PDB file of C-alpha atoms and ligand atoms in Angstrom:
ATOM      1  CA  MET A   1     124.851  79.233 102.670  1.00  0.00           C
ATOM      2  CA  PRO A   2     122.239  80.397 105.187  1.00  0.00           C
ATOM      3  CA  SER A   3     118.603  80.275 104.223  1.00  0.00           C
ATOM      4  CA  ALA A   4     116.448  83.390 104.057  1.00  0.00           C
ATOM      5  CA  THR A   5     113.381  82.002 105.724  1.00  0.00           C
ATOM      6  CA  SER A   6     111.629  84.157 108.245  1.00  0.00           C
ATOM      7  CA  SER A   7     112.039  83.697 111.941  1.00  0.00           C
ATOM      8  CA  THR A   8     111.038  80.447 113.529  1.00  0.00           C
ATOM      9  CA  GLY A   9     107.497  79.914 114.688  1.00  0.00           C
ATOM     10  CA  ALA A  10     104.337  78.061 113.890  1.00  0.00           C
ATOM     11  CA  ASP A  11     103.176  78.100 110.275  1.00  0.00           C
ATOM     12  CA  ARG A  12     100.159  80.170 111.157  1.00  0.00           C
ATOM     13  CA  GLU A  13     102.197  82.979 112.610  1.00  0.00           C
ATOM     14  CA  PRO A  14     102.622  85.867 110.215  1.00  0.00           C
ATOM     15  CA  ARG A  15     105.968  86.123 108.492  1.00  0.00           C
ATOM     16  CA  VAL A  16     108.179  88.669 110.224  1.00  0.00           C
ATOM     17  CA  VAL A  17     111.841  89.348 109.480  1.00  0.00           C
ATOM     18  CA  ILE A  18     113.789  91.636 111.773  1.00  0.00           C
ATOM     19  CA  ALA A  19     116.774  93.029 109.878  1.00  0.00           C
ATOM     20  CA  PRO A  20     119.111  95.192 111.978  1.00  0.00           C
ATOM     21  CA  SER A  21     121.050  97.687 109.878  1.00  0.00           C
ATOM     22  CA  LEU A  22     124.777  97.367 110.443  1.00  0.00           C
ATOM     23  CA  LEU A  23     125.114 101.036 109.502  1.00  0.00           C
ATOM     24  CA  SER A  24     124.608 101.810 113.191  1.00  0.00           C
ATOM     25  CA  CYS A  25     127.056  99.222 114.520  1.00  0.00           C
ATOM     26  CA  ASP A  26     130.597  99.800 115.739  1.00  0.00           C
ATOM     27  CA  PHE A  27     132.542  99.258 112.505  1.00  0.00           C
ATOM     28  CA  ALA A  28     135.817  98.927 114.380  1.00  0.00           C
ATOM     29  CA  ARG A  29     134.423  95.754 115.937  1.00  0.00           C
ATOM     30  CA  ILE A  30     132.352  94.495 113.032  1.00  0.00           C
ATOM     31  CA  ALA A  31     132.814  90.739 113.618  1.00  0.00           C
ATOM     32  CA  ALA A  32     131.802  91.051 117.269  1.00  0.00           C
ATOM     33  CA  GLU A  33     128.845  93.257 116.304  1.00  0.00           C
ATOM     34  CA  VAL A  34     127.609  90.678 113.771  1.00  0.00           C
ATOM     35  CA  GLU A  35     127.837  87.932 116.371  1.00  0.00           C
ATOM     36  CA  ARG A  36     126.149  90.092 119.002  1.00  0.00           C
ATOM     37  CA  VAL A  37     123.184  91.095 116.851  1.00  0.00           C
ATOM     38  CA  GLU A  38     122.719  87.522 115.606  1.00  0.00           C
ATOM     39  CA  SER A  39     122.806  86.109 119.105  1.00  0.00           C
ATOM     40  CA  CYS A  40     120.223  88.734 120.101  1.00  0.00           C
ATOM     41  CA  GLY A  41     117.774  87.455 117.479  1.00  0.00           C
ATOM     42  CA  ALA A  42     118.395  89.135 114.097  1.00  0.00           C
ATOM     43  CA  ASP A  43     116.848  87.272 111.153  1.00  0.00           C
ATOM     44  CA  TRP A  44     118.725  89.066 108.373  1.00  0.00           C
ATOM     45  CA  LEU A  45     121.656  91.459 108.508  1.00  0.00           C
ATOM     46  CA  HIS A  46     120.861  94.631 106.571  1.00  0.00           C
ATOM     47  CA  VAL A  47     123.938  96.070 104.857  1.00  0.00           C
ATOM     48  CA  ASP A  48     123.759  99.606 103.466  1.00  0.00           C
ATOM     49  CA  VAL A  49     125.948 100.230 100.431  1.00  0.00           C
ATOM     50  CA  MET A  50     126.255 103.903  99.444  1.00  0.00           C
ATOM     51  CA  ASP A  51     128.321 105.282  96.579  1.00  0.00           C
ATOM     52  CA  GLY A  52     128.460 109.027  97.235  1.00  0.00           C
ATOM     53  CA  HIS A  53     126.525 109.632  93.970  1.00  0.00           C
ATOM     54  CA  PHE A  54     123.053 108.169  94.338  1.00  0.00           C
ATOM     55  CA  VAL A  55     123.145 109.312  97.956  1.00  0.00           C
ATOM     56  CA  PRO A  56     125.371 111.942  99.577  1.00  0.00           C
ATOM     57  CA  ASN A  57     127.247 109.437 101.717  1.00  0.00           C
ATOM     58  CA  LEU A  58     129.789 106.663 101.260  1.00  0.00           C
ATOM     59  CA  THR A  59     129.839 103.460 103.249  1.00  0.00           C
ATOM     60  CA  LEU A  60     131.286 100.149 102.195  1.00  0.00           C
ATOM     61  CA  GLY A  61     131.812  97.881  99.203  1.00  0.00           C
ATOM     62  CA  PRO A  62     132.302  94.220  98.289  1.00  0.00           C
ATOM     63  CA  PRO A  63     135.414  93.537 100.418  1.00  0.00           C
ATOM     64  CA  LEU A  64     133.635  94.527 103.620  1.00  0.00           C
ATOM     65  CA  VAL A  65     130.471  92.645 102.604  1.00  0.00           C
ATOM     66  CA  GLU A  66     132.691  89.599 102.133  1.00  0.00           C
ATOM     67  CA  ALA A  67     134.248  90.099 105.552  1.00  0.00           C
ATOM     68  CA  ILE A  68     130.772  90.332 107.112  1.00  0.00           C
ATOM     69  CA  ALA A  69     129.631  87.206 105.238  1.00  0.00           C
ATOM     70  CA  LYS A  70     132.580  85.260 106.647  1.00  0.00           C
ATOM     71  CA  VAL A  71     131.385  85.746 110.201  1.00  0.00           C
ATOM     72  CA  ALA A  72     127.623  85.920 109.559  1.00  0.00           C
ATOM     73  CA  LYS A  73     125.320  82.949 110.022  1.00  0.00           C
ATOM     74  CA  LYS A  74     122.225  84.859 108.935  1.00  0.00           C
ATOM     75  CA  PRO A  75     121.438  85.992 105.367  1.00  0.00           C
ATOM     76  CA  LEU A  76     122.885  89.299 104.223  1.00  0.00           C
ATOM     77  CA  ASP A  77     120.238  91.734 103.003  1.00  0.00           C
ATOM     78  CA  VAL A  78     122.274  94.126 100.881  1.00  0.00           C
ATOM     79  CA  HIS A  79     120.667  97.486 100.072  1.00  0.00           C
ATOM     80  CA  LEU A  80     122.435  99.097  97.134  1.00  0.00           C
ATOM     81  CA  MET A  81     122.106 102.865  97.191  1.00  0.00           C
ATOM     82  CA  ILE A  82     124.297 103.166  94.111  1.00  0.00           C
ATOM     83  CA  GLU A  83     123.979 104.445  90.540  1.00  0.00           C
ATOM     84  CA  GLU A  84     125.075 101.318  88.654  1.00  0.00           C
ATOM     85  CA  PRO A  85     123.849  98.222  90.468  1.00  0.00           C
ATOM     86  CA  LEU A  86     124.201  95.900  87.486  1.00  0.00           C
ATOM     87  CA  ARG A  87     127.869  96.711  87.114  1.00  0.00           C
ATOM     88  CA  TYR A  88     128.602  95.395  90.613  1.00  0.00           C
ATOM     89  CA  ALA A  89     126.088  92.534  90.895  1.00  0.00           C
ATOM     90  CA  LYS A  90     128.655  89.758  90.439  1.00  0.00           C
ATOM     91  CA  GLN A  91     130.902  91.245  93.091  1.00  0.00           C
ATOM     92  CA  TYR A  92     128.098  91.472  95.667  1.00  0.00           C
ATOM     93  CA  ALA A  93     126.890  87.976  94.850  1.00  0.00           C
ATOM     94  CA  ALA A  94     130.424  86.603  95.194  1.00  0.00           C
ATOM     95  CA  ALA A  95     130.832  88.548  98.433  1.00  0.00           C
ATOM     96  CA  GLY A  96     127.854  86.680  99.905  1.00  0.00           C
ATOM     97  CA  ALA A  97     124.747  88.835  99.416  1.00  0.00           C
ATOM     98  CA  HIS A  98     121.550  86.809  99.736  1.00  0.00           C
ATOM     99  CA  VAL A  99     118.997  89.546  99.150  1.00  0.00           C
ATOM    100  CA  LEU A 100     120.266  92.239  96.757  1.00  0.00           C
ATOM    101  CA  THR A 101     118.146  95.366  96.359  1.00  0.00           C
ATOM    102  CA  PHE A 102     118.532  98.090  93.742  1.00  0.00           C
ATOM    103  CA  HIS A 103     116.771 101.457  93.694  1.00  0.00           C
ATOM    104  CA  ALA A 104     113.913 102.049  91.242  1.00  0.00           C
ATOM    105  CA  GLU A 105     115.306 105.510  90.559  1.00  0.00           C
ATOM    106  CA  VAL A 106     118.407 104.058  88.846  1.00  0.00           C
ATOM    107  CA  ALA A 107     116.401 101.916  86.413  1.00  0.00           C
ATOM    108  CA  GLU A 108     114.876 103.030  83.149  1.00  0.00           C
ATOM    109  CA  GLY A 109     111.483 104.650  83.471  1.00  0.00           C
ATOM    110  CA  PRO A 110     109.503 107.732  82.550  1.00  0.00           C
ATOM    111  CA  GLY A 111     111.742 110.789  82.583  1.00  0.00           C
ATOM    112  CA  THR A 112     114.996 108.929  83.210  1.00  0.00           C
ATOM    113  CA  ALA A 113     118.111 108.998  81.060  1.00  0.00           C
ATOM    114  CA  TRP A 114     118.122 106.534  78.153  1.00  0.00           C
ATOM    115  CA  LYS A 115     121.279 104.821  79.324  1.00  0.00           C
ATOM    116  CA  ARG A 116     119.683 103.459  82.476  1.00  0.00           C
ATOM    117  CA  PRO A 117     118.949  99.738  82.091  1.00  0.00           C
ATOM    118  CA  PRO A 118     115.385  98.443  82.338  1.00  0.00           C
ATOM    119  CA  ALA A 119     114.516  97.032  85.755  1.00  0.00           C
ATOM    120  CA  ARG A 120     113.895  93.618  84.207  1.00  0.00           C
ATOM    121  CA  GLU A 121     117.477  93.577  82.970  1.00  0.00           C
ATOM    122  CA  ILE A 122     118.836  94.530  86.398  1.00  0.00           C
ATOM    123  CA  ALA A 123     116.812  91.789  88.112  1.00  0.00           C
ATOM    124  CA  ALA A 124     117.866  89.199  85.523  1.00  0.00           C
ATOM    125  CA  GLY A 125     121.499  90.272  85.895  1.00  0.00           C
ATOM    126  CA  PHE A 126     121.283  89.854  89.669  1.00  0.00           C
ATOM    127  CA  ARG A 127     119.850  86.355  89.292  1.00  0.00           C
ATOM    128  CA  ALA A 128     122.423  85.395  86.679  1.00  0.00           C
ATOM    129  CA  ALA A 129     125.092  86.504  89.158  1.00  0.00           C
ATOM    130  CA  GLY A 130     123.645  84.040  91.688  1.00  0.00           C
ATOM    131  CA  ILE A 131     121.498  86.298  93.854  1.00  0.00           C
ATOM    132  CA  ALA A 132     118.726  84.327  95.586  1.00  0.00           C
ATOM    133  CA  GLN A 133     116.271  87.168  96.228  1.00  0.00           C
ATOM    134  CA  VAL A 134     116.033  90.372  94.214  1.00  0.00           C
ATOM    135  CA  GLY A 135     114.634  93.532  95.746  1.00  0.00           C
ATOM    136  CA  VAL A 136     113.626  96.919  94.400  1.00  0.00           C
ATOM    137  CA  ALA A 137     113.647 100.008  96.644  1.00  0.00           C
ATOM    138  CA  LEU A 138     111.536 103.146  96.369  1.00  0.00           C
ATOM    139  CA  ASN A 139     112.543 106.539  97.679  1.00  0.00           C
ATOM    140  CA  PRO A 140     109.814 108.304  99.692  1.00  0.00           C
ATOM    141  CA  ASP A 141     108.906 110.515  96.723  1.00  0.00           C
ATOM    142  CA  THR A 142     108.858 107.731  94.131  1.00  0.00           C
ATOM    143  CA  PRO A 143     105.309 106.557  93.446  1.00  0.00           C
ATOM    144  CA  LEU A 144     104.340 102.913  93.557  1.00  0.00           C
ATOM    145  CA  ALA A 145     103.147 103.156  89.951  1.00  0.00           C
ATOM    146  CA  ARG A 146     106.798 103.322  88.891  1.00  0.00           C
ATOM    147  CA  ILE A 147     107.420  99.727  89.968  1.00  0.00           C
ATOM    148  CA  GLU A 148     104.027  98.102  89.518  1.00  0.00           C
ATOM    149  CA  PRO A 149     105.033  96.472  86.205  1.00  0.00           C
ATOM    150  CA  TRP A 150     108.118  95.038  87.928  1.00  0.00           C
ATOM    151  CA  LEU A 151     106.368  93.248  90.784  1.00  0.00           C
ATOM    152  CA  GLU A 152     106.183  90.008  88.823  1.00  0.00           C
ATOM    153  CA  PHE A 153     109.968  89.668  88.726  1.00  0.00           C
ATOM    154  CA  VAL A 154     111.111  90.848  92.173  1.00  0.00           C
ATOM    155  CA  ASP A 155     110.995  89.018  95.513  1.00  0.00           C
ATOM    156  CA  LEU A 156     111.010  92.089  97.721  1.00  0.00           C
ATOM    157  CA  VAL A 157     109.890  95.710  97.606  1.00  0.00           C
ATOM    158  CA  LEU A 158     111.713  98.074  99.935  1.00  0.00           C
ATOM    159  CA  VAL A 159     109.525 101.047 100.826  1.00  0.00           C
ATOM    160  CA  MET A 160     111.933 103.664 102.158  1.00  0.00           C
ATOM    161  CA  SER A 161     110.539 105.609 105.081  1.00  0.00           C
ATOM    162  CA  VAL A 162     113.338 108.214 105.016  1.00  0.00           C
ATOM    163  CA  PHE A 163     115.392 109.626 102.163  1.00  0.00           C
ATOM    164  CA  PRO A 164     118.318 107.205 101.956  1.00  0.00           C
ATOM    165  CA  GLY A 165     121.804 108.212 102.995  1.00  0.00           C
ATOM    166  CA  PHE A 166     121.935 108.305 106.765  1.00  0.00           C
ATOM    167  CA  GLY A 167     120.791 106.425 109.841  1.00  0.00           C
ATOM    168  CA  GLY A 168     118.880 108.065 112.648  1.00  0.00           C
ATOM    169  CA  GLN A 169     116.387 110.081 110.567  1.00  0.00           C
ATOM    170  CA  LYS A 170     112.716 110.652 111.337  1.00  0.00           C
ATOM    171  CA  PHE A 171     110.132 108.200 109.998  1.00  0.00           C
ATOM    172  CA  MET A 172     107.863 109.536 107.223  1.00  0.00           C
ATOM    173  CA  PRO A 173     104.365 108.124 107.907  1.00  0.00           C
ATOM    174  CA  GLU A 174     103.032 109.170 104.506  1.00  0.00           C
ATOM    175  CA  VAL A 175     104.894 106.278 102.840  1.00  0.00           C
ATOM    176  CA  LEU A 176     102.770 103.706 104.715  1.00  0.00           C
ATOM    177  CA  ALA A 177     100.117 104.158 102.022  1.00  0.00           C
ATOM    178  CA  LYS A 178     102.453 102.489  99.512  1.00  0.00           C
ATOM    179  CA  THR A 179     102.833  99.423 101.712  1.00  0.00           C
ATOM    180  CA  ARG A 180      99.061  99.211 102.185  1.00  0.00           C
ATOM    181  CA  GLN A 181      98.507  99.600  98.468  1.00  0.00           C
ATOM    182  CA  LEU A 182     100.980  96.826  97.647  1.00  0.00           C
ATOM    183  CA  ARG A 183      99.168  94.391  99.907  1.00  0.00           C
ATOM    184  CA  ALA A 184      95.735  95.561  98.750  1.00  0.00           C
ATOM    185  CA  GLY A 185      96.882  94.788  95.220  1.00  0.00           C
ATOM    186  CA  GLY A 186      97.737  91.240  96.273  1.00  0.00           C
ATOM    187  CA  TYR A 187     101.535  91.476  96.359  1.00  0.00           C
ATOM    188  CA  ARG A 188     102.793  88.448  98.277  1.00  0.00           C
ATOM    189  CA  GLY A 189     106.538  88.989  98.211  1.00  0.00           C
ATOM    190  CA  TYR A 190     108.421  90.657 101.021  1.00  0.00           C
ATOM    191  CA  VAL A 191     107.562  94.262 101.732  1.00  0.00           C
ATOM    192  CA  GLU A 192     110.465  95.752 103.606  1.00  0.00           C
ATOM    193  CA  MET A 193     110.514  99.121 105.326  1.00  0.00           C
ATOM    194  CA  ASP A 194     113.663 100.994 106.253  1.00  0.00           C
ATOM    195  CA  GLY A 195     114.336 104.310 107.956  1.00  0.00           C
ATOM    196  CA  GLY A 196     113.245 105.637 111.321  1.00  0.00           C
ATOM    197  CA  LEU A 197     111.758 102.362 112.570  1.00  0.00           C
ATOM    198  CA  ASN A 198     111.424 102.194 116.353  1.00  0.00           C
ATOM    199  CA  ALA A 199     109.017 100.908 119.004  1.00  0.00           C
ATOM    200  CA  SER A 200     106.277 103.260 117.877  1.00  0.00           C
ATOM    201  CA  THR A 201     106.748 103.276 114.076  1.00  0.00           C
ATOM    202  CA  LEU A 202     107.663  99.621 113.482  1.00  0.00           C
ATOM    203  CA  PRO A 203     104.196  98.308 114.450  1.00  0.00           C
ATOM    204  CA  GLN A 204     102.636 100.832 112.043  1.00  0.00           C
ATOM    205  CA  CYS A 205     104.775  99.365 109.236  1.00  0.00           C
ATOM    206  CA  ALA A 206     103.745  95.825 110.108  1.00  0.00           C
ATOM    207  CA  ALA A 207     100.068  96.788 110.383  1.00  0.00           C
ATOM    208  CA  ALA A 208     100.302  98.294 106.896  1.00  0.00           C
ATOM    209  CA  GLY A 209     101.639  94.975 105.582  1.00  0.00           C
ATOM    210  CA  ALA A 210     105.417  95.132 105.899  1.00  0.00           C
ATOM    211  CA  ASP A 211     107.071  91.852 106.860  1.00  0.00           C
ATOM    212  CA  ALA A 212     110.768  92.729 106.640  1.00  0.00           C
ATOM    213  CA  LEU A 213     111.618  95.442 109.126  1.00  0.00           C
ATOM    214  CA  VAL A 214     114.952  97.232 109.132  1.00  0.00           C
ATOM    215  CA  ALA A 215     116.163  99.177 112.146  1.00  0.00           C
ATOM    216  CA  GLY A 216     119.608 100.606 112.748  1.00  0.00           C
ATOM    217  CA  SER A 217     119.803 103.136 115.546  1.00  0.00           C
ATOM    218  CA  ALA A 218     116.825 101.682 117.436  1.00  0.00           C
ATOM    219  CA  ILE A 219     118.574  98.305 117.700  1.00  0.00           C
ATOM    220  CA  PHE A 220     122.261  99.232 118.010  1.00  0.00           C
ATOM    221  CA  GLY A 221     121.432 102.147 120.290  1.00  0.00           C
ATOM    222  CA  ALA A 222     119.214 100.077 122.564  1.00  0.00           C
ATOM    223  CA  PRO A 223     120.377  99.461 126.132  1.00  0.00           C
ATOM    224  CA  ASP A 224     119.125  95.862 125.827  1.00  0.00           C
ATOM    225  CA  MET A 225     119.449  94.661 122.236  1.00  0.00           C
ATOM    226  CA  ARG A 226     117.953  91.220 122.838  1.00  0.00           C
ATOM    227  CA  ALA A 227     114.847  92.600 124.539  1.00  0.00           C
ATOM    228  CA  THR A 228     114.449  95.227 121.830  1.00  0.00           C
ATOM    229  CA  ILE A 229     114.551  92.711 118.971  1.00  0.00           C
ATOM    230  CA  ALA A 230     112.139  90.419 120.834  1.00  0.00           C
ATOM    231  CA  ALA A 231     109.765  93.325 121.455  1.00  0.00           C
ATOM    232  CA  PHE A 232     109.955  94.403 117.808  1.00  0.00           C
ATOM    233  CA  ARG A 233     109.172  90.874 116.654  1.00  0.00           C
ATOM    234  CA  ALA A 234     106.250  90.496 119.048  1.00  0.00           C
ATOM    235  CA  ALA A 235     104.826  93.899 118.126  1.00  0.00           C
ATOM    236  CA  ALA A 236     105.186  93.182 114.413  1.00  0.00           C
ATOM    237  CA  ARG A 237     103.495  89.778 114.711  1.00  0.00           C
ATOM    238  CA  SER A 238     100.669  91.244 116.694  1.00  0.00           C
ATOM    239  CA  ALA A 239     100.217  94.113 114.240  1.00  0.00           C
ATOM    240  CA  ARG A 240     100.325  91.753 111.238  1.00  0.00           C
ATOM    241  CA  SER A 241      97.670  89.567 112.855  1.00  0.00           C
ATOM    242  CA  GLY A 242      95.456  92.614 113.227  1.00  0.00           C
ATOM    243  CA  GLY A 243      95.995  92.926 116.968  1.00  0.00           C
ATOM    244  CA  SER A 244      97.166  95.992 118.783  1.00  0.00           C
ATOM    245  CA  ALA A 245     100.878  96.089 119.379  1.00  0.00           C
TER     246      ALA A 245
HETATM  247  C1  DX5 W   1     119.282 104.748 105.341  1.00  0.00           C
HETATM  248  C2  DX5 W   1     119.570 103.257 105.380  1.00  0.00           C
HETATM  249  C3  DX5 W   1     118.984 102.587 106.543  1.00  0.00           C
HETATM  250  C4  DX5 W   1     119.486 103.083 107.879  1.00  0.00           C
HETATM  251  C5  DX5 W   1     118.355 102.996 108.851  1.00  0.00           C
HETATM  252  O1  DX5 W   1     119.749 105.255 104.142  1.00  0.00           O
HETATM  253  O2  DX5 W   1     119.058 102.636 104.211  1.00  0.00           O
HETATM  254  O3  DX5 W   1     119.101 101.173 106.459  1.00  0.00           O
HETATM  255  O4  DX5 W   1     120.560 102.354 108.372  1.00  0.00           O
HETATM  256  O5  DX5 W   1     118.754 103.569 110.041  1.00  0.00           O
HETATM  257  P1  DX5 W   1     117.705 103.971 111.162  1.00  0.00           P
HETATM  258  O6  DX5 W   1     116.981 102.729 111.555  1.00  0.00           O
HETATM  259  O7  DX5 W   1     118.566 104.518 112.235  1.00  0.00           O
HETATM  260  O8  DX5 W   1     116.794 104.985 110.540  1.00  0.00           O
HETATM  261 ZN1   ZN W   2     118.960 100.385 104.194  1.00  0.00          ZN
END
């Protein structure tokens, strides 16, 4: 079982996790793509699970996550864009998910249907299934207030910087305020950002306080993947230290 520690480096260096999204890889050559992105410096492998209900797109399920886990050496960061995360937690845990993230919008809260489970129950169900790190994701139009009471029982907050469903969308800078607010409030878990991250937007995320950075098209579409991941890591470290990227 791989560990989910951040990239190597001296203790004083800020924690930075570069998590390429496999959504942009060549799925016909998935094993080779996993090996390629790991050898180019990925810290986590971000896996986007979409159910065609919560988001208007369908991707993959537990059997493919299991196939990825068989060849992966790095932790799988599984982002569930699905309506019923609790129902499938055991399957994703058994398939090899290390980080498992559900969306805030599918948990009970103000204005939601009564049958949605409380977030605490979802997180506890994930842990009971054997998940090491539990994440909660926020759509761009979901306010931070919705998850503030949940921060004590999650390891990661995923601040979406596009509406989930597709790779290659444009970064929404207005969501950076949520990342800043999380850190200003003293949140010390991972703050992950996902959607439209590239050489110009990724340092903005890190400067705001994000330490887990997901990029799909910017990494798999790069002419030199290794150099791109190295540049993203360096820019993120510099931005997190308060330097200019
Ligand atoms: C979007 C997914 C993202 C996506 C990011 O719904 O959650 O992980 O793969 O792709 P890029 O980096 O191309 O925006
Ligand atoms: Zn994602």
